[in-house]
Amino acid sequence: METTKRGGAAILKQVVTSLPFILLVAVAAGLGIGSVTSAEVIAVVATIGDVLRQVIVFCVPLIIVGFIAPSIAKLGENVSRILGVALLAAYLSTLGAALLSMAAGFGIIPHLTLAEGAEALREVPSLEFPLDIPAIMPVTSALALALMLGLAAVWAKASRFTALLVEFQRMVLTIVVKIVIPILPFFIVCTFAGLAWEGTLTSQLPVFLVVIAIVLVGHFVWLGVLYGAAGAYSRTNPWEVLRHYGAAYLTAVGTMSSAATLGVALECAGQAKTLRRDMVSFGIPLFANIHLCGSVLTEVFFCMVVSQILYGALPSLPTMLLFCVLLGVFAIGAPGVPGGTVMASLGLVTGLLGFDGAGTALVLTVFALQDSFGTACNVTGDGALTLILTGYANRHEVADAMAPADEAFFDGEVAEAAGAGRGKPAGEGATSRS
């Protein structure tokens, strides 16, 4: 009995400390404050929210440079034919998911009731004091700098500078984990308090439940397309891979992390008879970091919904096409933290789509509330891309790089890692693979 109580307490603690639960509390608190408070209090809340927004915006260029540049430098050091195919497949999958979501957005969102009650909005009081914290550079400059630094490090074989970029990436990740994510709930409280004061969300909250359901359907549609294409290219039955991914999907839903699901994903992919094990040991850890089709599909649709609600219109088709193309690039260098995709692309959301603080907060909140399902789509889609790698290797007669000694990696060590709930770093446990 005592063991059962301890187990229940541990589960309760895990739920209470999870990001979705914290964000739900923040949303509820913001709606409560905005519904009952006075104009004077709302002015103070709006001021705090504006300061927090500027801190987040200030970090955006750091996140872009800190993650994209070292990712390019590290990938370039190990470039090969298979790596090139893997990168291309990951980008095309991400771009395809974004375009599917965009098409669904233009087709579905105009038919949703998103503008009720807009005439009754109240104006949020002016800020108590303005505080300007400008970013160190525009978003497009940060992207150009990240690309050039990463490519230059590869071309010049600058190993010491690459190590410096990796160290900078760790520093930026620390900023994200210790500053950006902790202040998000407070930013969301302030934002939703203002939205509740205006009356923006009182008639729109049920709509977001419908939107999340639409996005979940989109995840399964894209997985079907992805596995169908992978099966056609590899000339094998994709169900042989997909049928083993149930455990990985559920683990991703529970952890909200591709890294934490890596051990289970390796075990699931290793059980598929149609996948070459050398491609599994190479592709699954790689795709866990660069393939984010579910997260991107979600973000595109949510951005279009928020644009319609807050600004009264969808972004133009050329703008959305450019947003999708660039979002695929940003997703490859996104940090491996909950909400990392939307965090890394905040510059696109604010710069290209023109979202203000309220729009950014709304995208961040709704995205994070379903982030576990986006991660599950990402992880499950990795199996399809690994099937594509297997098909490419077989068609081009690429020698199998899996040594016989590495069979234990899938038979014993992967199962143990999956049982522990977390995977080993890429290459650990497969010491014979070069």
Short mmCIF file of C-alpha atoms in Angstrom, two decimals:
data_model
loop_
_atom_site.label_atom_id
_atom_site.label_comp_id
_atom_site.label_asym_id
_atom_site.label_seq_id
_atom_site.Cartn_x
_atom_site.Cartn_y
_atom_site.Cartn_z
CA MET A 1 0.00 0.00 0.00
CA GLU A 2 2.80 2.39 0.91
CA THR A 3 4.57 1.64 -2.38
CA THR A 4 1.37 2.40 -4.27
CA LYS A 5 1.00 5.73 -2.46
CA ARG A 6 4.58 6.69 -3.25
CA GLY A 7 4.07 5.79 -6.90
CA GLY A 8 0.90 7.86 -7.06
CA ALA A 9 2.64 10.81 -5.42
CA ALA A 10 5.50 10.59 -7.91
CA ILE A 11 3.09 10.56 -10.86
CA LEU A 12 1.16 13.51 -9.39
CA LYS A 13 4.39 15.47 -8.91
CA GLN A 14 5.43 14.74 -12.49
CA VAL A 15 2.08 15.99 -13.81
CA VAL A 16 2.05 19.12 -11.64
CA THR A 17 5.59 20.09 -12.65
CA SER A 18 5.10 19.43 -16.38
CA LEU A 19 5.09 22.35 -18.79
CA PRO A 20 1.54 21.75 -20.15
CA PHE A 21 0.11 21.80 -16.61
CA ILE A 22 2.04 24.95 -15.70
CA LEU A 23 0.82 26.65 -18.87
CA LEU A 24 -2.76 25.60 -18.18
CA VAL A 25 -2.47 27.16 -14.72
CA ALA A 26 -0.96 30.31 -16.26
CA VAL A 27 -3.81 30.57 -18.78
CA ALA A 28 -6.41 30.08 -16.05
CA ALA A 29 -4.71 32.63 -13.81
CA GLY A 30 -4.49 35.18 -16.60
CA LEU A 31 -8.14 34.73 -17.56
CA GLY A 32 -9.15 35.02 -13.91
CA ILE A 33 -7.12 38.19 -13.34
CA GLY A 34 -8.35 39.82 -16.52
CA SER A 35 -11.98 39.00 -15.76
CA VAL A 36 -12.21 40.50 -12.27
CA THR A 37 -9.46 43.12 -11.95
CA SER A 38 -9.50 46.87 -12.46
CA ALA A 39 -7.98 48.98 -15.22
CA GLU A 40 -5.17 50.12 -12.90
CA VAL A 41 -4.09 46.54 -12.19
CA ILE A 42 -4.29 45.64 -15.88
CA ALA A 43 -1.96 48.55 -16.66
CA VAL A 44 0.65 47.14 -14.26
CA VAL A 45 0.17 43.61 -15.63
CA ALA A 46 0.53 44.89 -19.20
CA THR A 47 3.77 46.67 -18.26
CA ILE A 48 5.26 43.50 -16.76
CA GLY A 49 4.16 41.52 -19.81
CA ASP A 50 5.82 44.01 -22.16
CA VAL A 51 9.14 43.74 -20.30
CA LEU A 52 9.02 39.94 -20.40
CA ARG A 53 8.15 40.03 -24.10
CA GLN A 54 11.18 42.17 -24.88
CA VAL A 55 13.47 39.83 -22.94
CA ILE A 56 12.19 36.92 -25.03
CA VAL A 57 12.55 38.87 -28.29
CA PHE A 58 16.09 39.88 -27.30
CA CYS A 59 17.03 36.20 -26.98
CA VAL A 60 15.72 35.27 -30.44
CA PRO A 61 18.85 36.20 -32.47
CA LEU A 62 21.01 34.45 -29.87
CA ILE A 63 18.93 31.30 -30.26
CA ILE A 64 19.16 31.43 -34.05
CA VAL A 65 22.95 31.85 -34.16
CA GLY A 66 23.54 29.59 -31.18
CA PHE A 67 21.76 26.58 -32.63
CA ILE A 68 21.90 26.80 -36.41
CA ALA A 69 25.60 27.71 -36.79
CA PRO A 70 27.03 24.86 -34.68
CA SER A 71 24.54 22.40 -36.16
CA ILE A 72 25.82 23.16 -39.67
CA ALA A 73 29.44 23.00 -38.50
CA LYS A 74 29.00 19.64 -36.78
CA LEU A 75 27.06 18.10 -39.65
CA GLY A 76 29.61 19.34 -42.18
CA GLU A 77 32.44 17.57 -40.43
CA ASN A 78 30.76 14.22 -41.11
CA VAL A 79 29.29 14.91 -44.52
CA SER A 80 28.68 11.91 -46.76
CA ARG A 81 26.22 10.72 -49.35
CA ILE A 82 23.94 9.19 -46.75
CA LEU A 83 24.08 12.29 -44.59
CA GLY A 84 23.15 14.44 -47.56
CA VAL A 85 20.18 12.22 -48.33
CA ALA A 86 19.14 12.31 -44.68
CA LEU A 87 19.25 16.11 -44.54
CA LEU A 88 17.34 16.44 -47.80
CA ALA A 89 14.69 13.94 -46.68
CA ALA A 90 14.26 15.68 -43.32
CA TYR A 91 13.89 19.09 -44.94
CA LEU A 92 11.47 17.90 -47.63
CA SER A 93 9.35 16.14 -45.03
CA THR A 94 9.26 19.25 -42.86
CA LEU A 95 8.49 21.49 -45.82
CA GLY A 96 5.79 19.11 -47.06
CA ALA A 97 4.13 19.07 -43.64
CA ALA A 98 4.22 22.86 -43.53
CA LEU A 99 2.68 23.19 -47.01
CA LEU A 100 -0.04 20.66 -46.13
CA SER A 101 -0.85 22.64 -43.00
CA MET A 102 -0.87 25.90 -44.97
CA ALA A 103 -3.28 24.46 -47.54
CA ALA A 104 -5.53 23.16 -44.77
CA GLY A 105 -5.39 26.56 -43.10
CA PHE A 106 -6.53 28.44 -46.18
CA GLY A 107 -9.25 25.85 -46.76
CA ILE A 108 -10.57 25.42 -43.19
CA ILE A 109 -9.89 28.54 -41.12
CA PRO A 110 -12.19 30.89 -43.12
CA HIS A 111 -15.07 28.54 -42.29
CA LEU A 112 -14.38 28.59 -38.53
CA THR A 113 -16.20 31.12 -36.37
CA LEU A 114 -13.27 33.17 -35.09
CA ALA A 115 -14.47 36.75 -34.95
CA GLU A 116 -17.46 36.65 -32.62
CA GLY A 117 -17.52 39.37 -30.02
CA ALA A 118 -14.78 41.44 -31.62
CA GLU A 119 -16.96 44.54 -31.57
CA ALA A 120 -17.18 44.48 -27.77
CA LEU A 121 -13.44 44.65 -27.09
CA ARG A 122 -12.15 47.04 -24.45
CA GLU A 123 -8.86 48.86 -24.82
CA VAL A 124 -6.03 47.79 -22.51
CA PRO A 125 -4.72 50.77 -20.47
CA SER A 126 -1.39 52.25 -21.50
CA LEU A 127 1.84 50.99 -19.97
CA GLU A 128 2.97 52.41 -16.64
CA PHE A 129 6.45 52.95 -18.09
CA PRO A 130 7.92 51.90 -21.46
CA LEU A 131 11.16 49.90 -21.46
CA ASP A 132 12.99 49.32 -24.73
CA ILE A 133 15.31 46.28 -24.96
CA PRO A 134 16.19 46.02 -28.68
CA ALA A 135 17.63 42.79 -30.08
CA ILE A 136 21.30 42.82 -31.05
CA MET A 137 20.41 42.26 -34.73
CA PRO A 138 17.38 41.63 -36.97
CA VAL A 139 16.20 38.07 -37.42
CA THR A 140 17.23 37.85 -41.07
CA SER A 141 20.72 39.07 -40.17
CA ALA A 142 20.95 36.43 -37.44
CA LEU A 143 19.96 33.70 -39.92
CA ALA A 144 22.49 34.91 -42.51
CA LEU A 145 25.22 35.10 -39.85
CA ALA A 146 24.41 31.59 -38.59
CA LEU A 147 24.56 30.12 -42.09
CA MET A 148 27.82 31.86 -42.96
CA LEU A 149 29.54 30.98 -39.68
CA GLY A 150 28.54 27.34 -39.97
CA LEU A 151 29.59 26.99 -43.61
CA ALA A 152 32.83 28.90 -43.08
CA ALA A 153 33.76 26.62 -40.18
CA VAL A 154 33.26 23.60 -42.45
CA TRP A 155 35.12 25.03 -45.44
CA ALA A 156 38.06 26.29 -43.37
CA LYS A 157 38.10 23.12 -41.25
CA ALA A 158 38.14 25.41 -38.22
CA SER A 159 37.94 22.79 -35.48
CA ARG A 160 38.70 25.24 -32.67
CA PHE A 161 36.05 27.68 -33.86
CA THR A 162 33.57 24.82 -34.21
CA ALA A 163 34.29 23.89 -30.61
CA LEU A 164 33.66 27.51 -29.70
CA LEU A 165 30.32 27.44 -31.53
CA VAL A 166 29.36 24.28 -29.66
CA GLU A 167 30.24 25.95 -26.37
CA PHE A 168 28.17 28.97 -27.36
CA GLN A 169 25.28 26.63 -28.17
CA ARG A 170 25.45 25.28 -24.64
CA MET A 171 25.40 28.82 -23.27
CA VAL A 172 22.37 29.75 -25.35
CA LEU A 173 20.61 26.55 -24.31
CA THR A 174 21.25 27.55 -20.69
CA ILE A 175 19.67 30.93 -21.39
CA VAL A 176 16.64 29.21 -22.91
CA VAL A 177 16.27 26.75 -20.04
CA LYS A 178 17.00 29.13 -17.15
CA ILE A 179 15.55 32.41 -18.45
CA VAL A 180 13.23 32.10 -21.43
CA ILE A 181 11.20 29.04 -20.39
CA PRO A 182 10.82 30.06 -16.70
CA ILE A 183 9.44 33.50 -17.60
CA LEU A 184 7.04 32.13 -20.21
CA PRO A 185 4.26 31.29 -17.68
CA PHE A 186 4.40 34.82 -16.25
CA PHE A 187 4.39 36.31 -19.73
CA ILE A 188 1.38 34.17 -20.56
CA VAL A 189 -0.43 35.23 -17.38
CA CYS A 190 0.06 38.88 -18.32
CA THR A 191 -0.98 38.34 -21.92
CA PHE A 192 -4.11 36.36 -21.15
CA ALA A 193 -5.08 38.85 -18.49
CA GLY A 194 -4.99 41.54 -21.16
CA LEU A 195 -6.90 39.37 -23.62
CA ALA A 196 -9.54 38.58 -21.00
CA TRP A 197 -9.83 42.29 -20.16
CA GLU A 198 -10.36 43.08 -23.84
CA GLY A 199 -12.79 40.19 -24.22
CA THR A 200 -10.79 38.58 -27.04
CA LEU A 201 -10.87 35.01 -25.71
CA THR A 202 -14.24 34.74 -24.00
CA SER A 203 -15.88 33.58 -27.21
CA GLN A 204 -12.77 32.03 -28.82
CA LEU A 205 -11.50 29.52 -26.22
CA PRO A 206 -13.68 26.63 -27.47
CA VAL A 207 -12.36 27.25 -30.97
CA PHE A 208 -8.83 26.31 -29.89
CA LEU A 209 -10.02 22.86 -28.83
CA VAL A 210 -11.37 22.37 -32.34
CA VAL A 211 -8.11 23.69 -33.81
CA ILE A 212 -6.03 21.23 -31.77
CA ALA A 213 -8.24 18.35 -32.96
CA ILE A 214 -7.74 19.47 -36.58
CA VAL A 215 -3.97 19.54 -36.07
CA LEU A 216 -3.96 16.02 -34.62
CA VAL A 217 -5.79 14.78 -37.71
CA GLY A 218 -3.17 16.58 -39.81
CA HIS A 219 -0.41 14.69 -37.99
CA PHE A 220 -1.89 11.33 -38.92
CA VAL A 221 -2.53 12.43 -42.51
CA TRP A 222 1.09 13.50 -42.95
CA LEU A 223 2.40 10.29 -41.36
CA GLY A 224 0.30 8.37 -43.86
CA VAL A 225 1.74 10.37 -46.75
CA LEU A 226 5.29 10.02 -45.40
CA TYR A 227 5.13 6.27 -44.87
CA GLY A 228 3.41 5.78 -48.23
CA ALA A 229 6.20 7.65 -50.01
CA ALA A 230 8.87 5.78 -48.06
CA GLY A 231 7.31 2.43 -48.92
CA ALA A 232 7.05 3.33 -52.60
CA TYR A 233 10.68 4.50 -52.75
CA SER A 234 12.10 1.54 -50.85
CA ARG A 235 9.73 -0.94 -52.56
CA THR A 236 8.83 -2.49 -49.21
CA ASN A 237 5.75 -2.57 -47.00
CA PRO A 238 5.88 0.53 -44.73
CA TRP A 239 3.50 -1.12 -42.25
CA GLU A 240 6.38 -3.38 -41.19
CA VAL A 241 8.04 -0.26 -39.76
CA LEU A 242 4.99 1.67 -38.60
CA ARG A 243 3.46 -1.23 -36.66
CA HIS A 244 6.40 -1.23 -34.24
CA TYR A 245 6.18 2.47 -33.40
CA GLY A 246 3.32 2.37 -30.89
CA ALA A 247 5.62 2.37 -27.87
CA ALA A 248 7.72 5.23 -29.25
CA TYR A 249 4.60 7.31 -29.98
CA LEU A 250 3.24 6.88 -26.46
CA THR A 251 6.65 7.57 -24.92
CA ALA A 252 6.94 10.81 -26.89
CA VAL A 253 3.46 11.86 -25.77
CA GLY A 254 4.52 11.33 -22.18
CA THR A 255 7.97 12.93 -22.33
CA MET A 256 7.49 15.75 -24.88
CA SER A 257 11.10 15.09 -25.88
CA SER A 258 12.65 13.34 -28.88
CA ALA A 259 15.86 12.88 -26.91
CA ALA A 260 14.09 11.18 -24.01
CA THR A 261 12.30 8.91 -26.50
CA LEU A 262 15.47 7.98 -28.38
CA GLY A 263 16.05 4.66 -26.64
CA VAL A 264 12.51 3.46 -27.32
CA ALA A 265 12.63 4.74 -30.90
CA LEU A 266 15.85 2.81 -31.56
CA GLU A 267 14.30 -0.33 -30.14
CA CYS A 268 11.11 0.07 -32.22
CA ALA A 269 13.00 0.76 -35.45
CA GLY A 270 15.40 -2.11 -34.72
CA GLN A 271 12.46 -4.53 -34.66
CA ALA A 272 11.46 -3.66 -38.23
CA LYS A 273 12.78 -6.33 -40.58
CA THR A 274 12.76 -3.99 -43.59
CA LEU A 275 15.18 -1.49 -42.02
CA ARG A 276 18.92 -1.94 -42.26
CA ARG A 277 20.37 -1.76 -38.79
CA ASP A 278 23.27 0.44 -39.83
CA MET A 279 20.72 2.92 -41.18
CA VAL A 280 18.76 2.70 -37.92
CA SER A 281 21.81 3.37 -35.74
CA PHE A 282 22.76 6.30 -37.98
CA GLY A 283 19.38 7.74 -38.95
CA ILE A 284 17.24 7.56 -35.80
CA PRO A 285 19.57 9.67 -33.59
CA LEU A 286 20.12 12.13 -36.45
CA PHE A 287 16.44 12.55 -37.30
CA ALA A 288 15.60 12.98 -33.62
CA ASN A 289 17.42 16.31 -33.85
CA ILE A 290 16.63 17.58 -37.36
CA HIS A 291 13.24 16.11 -38.35
CA LEU A 292 10.34 18.08 -36.85
CA CYS A 293 7.46 17.58 -39.28
CA GLY A 294 4.75 17.38 -36.60
CA SER A 295 5.91 20.49 -34.77
CA VAL A 296 6.16 22.50 -37.98
CA LEU A 297 2.72 21.36 -39.19
CA THR A 298 1.28 22.49 -35.86
CA GLU A 299 3.00 25.86 -35.82
CA VAL A 300 1.93 26.81 -39.34
CA PHE A 301 -1.74 26.09 -38.66
CA PHE A 302 -1.73 27.79 -35.26
CA CYS A 303 -0.05 30.91 -36.65
CA MET A 304 -2.76 31.20 -39.30
CA VAL A 305 -5.51 30.77 -36.69
CA VAL A 306 -3.99 33.37 -34.39
CA SER A 307 -3.57 35.79 -37.30
CA GLN A 308 -7.26 35.42 -38.14
CA ILE A 309 -8.36 35.90 -34.51
CA LEU A 310 -6.15 38.80 -33.45
CA TYR A 311 -5.57 40.62 -36.73
CA GLY A 312 -8.73 39.79 -38.63
CA ALA A 313 -7.11 38.19 -41.69
CA LEU A 314 -4.90 35.33 -42.78
CA PRO A 315 -1.35 36.11 -43.95
CA SER A 316 -1.02 36.35 -47.72
CA LEU A 317 -0.12 33.28 -49.77
CA PRO A 318 3.38 34.55 -50.74
CA THR A 319 4.10 35.36 -47.08
CA MET A 320 3.00 31.91 -45.94
CA LEU A 321 5.02 30.18 -48.66
CA LEU A 322 8.16 32.05 -47.58
CA PHE A 323 7.33 31.31 -43.94
CA CYS A 324 7.08 27.56 -44.68
CA VAL A 325 10.34 27.47 -46.66
CA LEU A 326 12.30 29.30 -43.94
CA LEU A 327 10.61 27.43 -41.10
CA GLY A 328 12.04 24.18 -42.45
CA VAL A 329 15.53 25.65 -42.14
CA PHE A 330 14.88 26.98 -38.65
CA ALA A 331 13.48 23.60 -37.54
CA ILE A 332 16.73 21.79 -38.37
CA GLY A 333 18.59 23.99 -35.87
CA ALA A 334 15.81 24.16 -33.27
CA PRO A 335 16.81 23.51 -29.64
CA GLY A 336 15.87 20.17 -28.15
CA VAL A 337 13.59 21.55 -25.46
CA PRO A 338 9.77 21.55 -25.18
CA GLY A 339 8.50 24.12 -27.64
CA GLY A 340 11.94 24.38 -29.23
CA THR A 341 10.63 24.66 -32.79
CA VAL A 342 8.39 27.63 -32.14
CA MET A 343 11.05 29.15 -29.87
CA ALA A 344 13.70 29.02 -32.60
CA SER A 345 11.29 30.50 -35.15
CA LEU A 346 9.98 33.37 -33.03
CA GLY A 347 11.87 35.74 -35.28
CA LEU A 348 9.90 34.54 -38.30
CA VAL A 349 6.65 34.84 -36.38
CA THR A 350 7.35 38.42 -35.31
CA GLY A 351 9.34 39.60 -38.32
CA LEU A 352 7.77 37.87 -41.32
CA LEU A 353 4.20 37.41 -40.06
CA GLY A 354 4.25 40.64 -38.05
CA PHE A 355 2.88 39.22 -34.77
CA ASP A 356 2.99 41.44 -31.70
CA GLY A 357 3.39 40.30 -28.08
CA ALA A 358 -0.19 39.06 -27.77
CA GLY A 359 0.04 37.00 -30.94
CA THR A 360 3.40 35.53 -29.96
CA ALA A 361 2.14 34.55 -26.51
CA LEU A 362 -0.95 32.93 -27.98
CA VAL A 363 1.11 30.87 -30.45
CA LEU A 364 3.54 29.81 -27.71
CA THR A 365 0.76 28.79 -25.35
CA VAL A 366 -1.41 26.76 -27.70
CA PHE A 367 1.67 25.17 -29.29
CA ALA A 368 3.05 24.08 -25.91
CA LEU A 369 -0.28 22.66 -24.78
CA GLN A 370 -0.15 20.06 -27.58
CA ASP A 371 3.64 19.83 -27.92
CA SER A 372 3.67 16.19 -26.82
CA PHE A 373 1.59 15.17 -29.86
CA GLY A 374 3.82 17.14 -32.21
CA THR A 375 6.86 15.37 -30.73
CA ALA A 376 5.13 12.00 -31.16
CA CYS A 377 4.55 12.79 -34.85
CA ASN A 378 8.20 13.80 -35.22
CA VAL A 379 9.46 10.56 -33.65
CA THR A 380 7.10 8.33 -35.61
CA GLY A 381 8.02 10.08 -38.86
CA ASP A 382 11.70 9.27 -38.22
CA GLY A 383 10.93 5.64 -39.02
CA ALA A 384 9.69 6.58 -42.49
CA LEU A 385 12.82 8.61 -43.23
CA THR A 386 15.00 5.73 -42.03
CA LEU A 387 13.12 3.52 -44.48
CA ILE A 388 14.04 5.99 -47.23
CA LEU A 389 17.71 5.79 -46.16
CA THR A 390 17.50 2.00 -46.30
CA GLY A 391 16.01 2.16 -49.80
CA TYR A 392 18.73 4.56 -50.96
CA ALA A 393 21.50 2.41 -49.50
CA ASN A 394 20.12 -0.74 -51.13
CA ARG A 395 19.58 0.91 -54.52
CA HIS A 396 23.10 2.34 -54.61
CA GLU A 397 24.68 -0.78 -53.11
CA VAL A 398 26.10 1.03 -50.11
CA ALA A 399 28.00 -1.47 -47.99
CA ASP A 400 26.42 -2.38 -44.66
CA ALA A 401 28.39 -0.56 -41.97
CA MET A 402 26.94 -2.59 -39.09
CA ALA A 403 29.55 -4.91 -37.64
CA PRO A 404 28.37 -8.24 -36.20
CA ALA A 405 29.41 -7.12 -32.72
CA ASP A 406 26.89 -4.28 -32.91
CA GLU A 407 23.93 -6.68 -32.99
CA ALA A 408 23.87 -6.42 -29.19
CA PHE A 409 23.13 -2.72 -29.55
CA PHE A 410 19.63 -3.58 -30.69
CA ASP A 411 19.17 -6.92 -28.91
CA GLY A 412 20.21 -5.90 -25.41
CA GLU A 413 21.39 -2.35 -24.86
CA VAL A 414 18.55 -0.63 -26.71
CA ALA A 415 15.97 -2.54 -24.73
CA GLU A 416 17.73 -1.53 -21.52
CA ALA A 417 17.85 2.11 -22.62
CA ALA A 418 14.16 2.03 -23.49
CA GLY A 419 13.35 0.61 -20.10
CA ALA A 420 15.25 3.45 -18.48
CA GLY A 421 13.21 5.96 -20.50
CA ARG A 422 16.13 7.64 -22.17
CA GLY A 423 18.50 6.86 -25.01
CA LYS A 424 22.26 6.95 -25.16
CA PRO A 425 24.09 9.62 -27.12
CA ALA A 426 24.59 8.86 -30.77
CA GLY A 427 27.42 6.40 -31.20
CA GLU A 428 27.52 5.19 -27.57
CA GLY A 429 26.74 1.51 -27.41
CA ALA A 430 27.72 1.10 -31.09
CA THR A 431 31.44 1.44 -30.65
CA SER A 432 32.37 -0.49 -33.77
CA ARG A 433 30.42 1.80 -36.10
CA SER A 434 32.46 4.45 -37.85
#
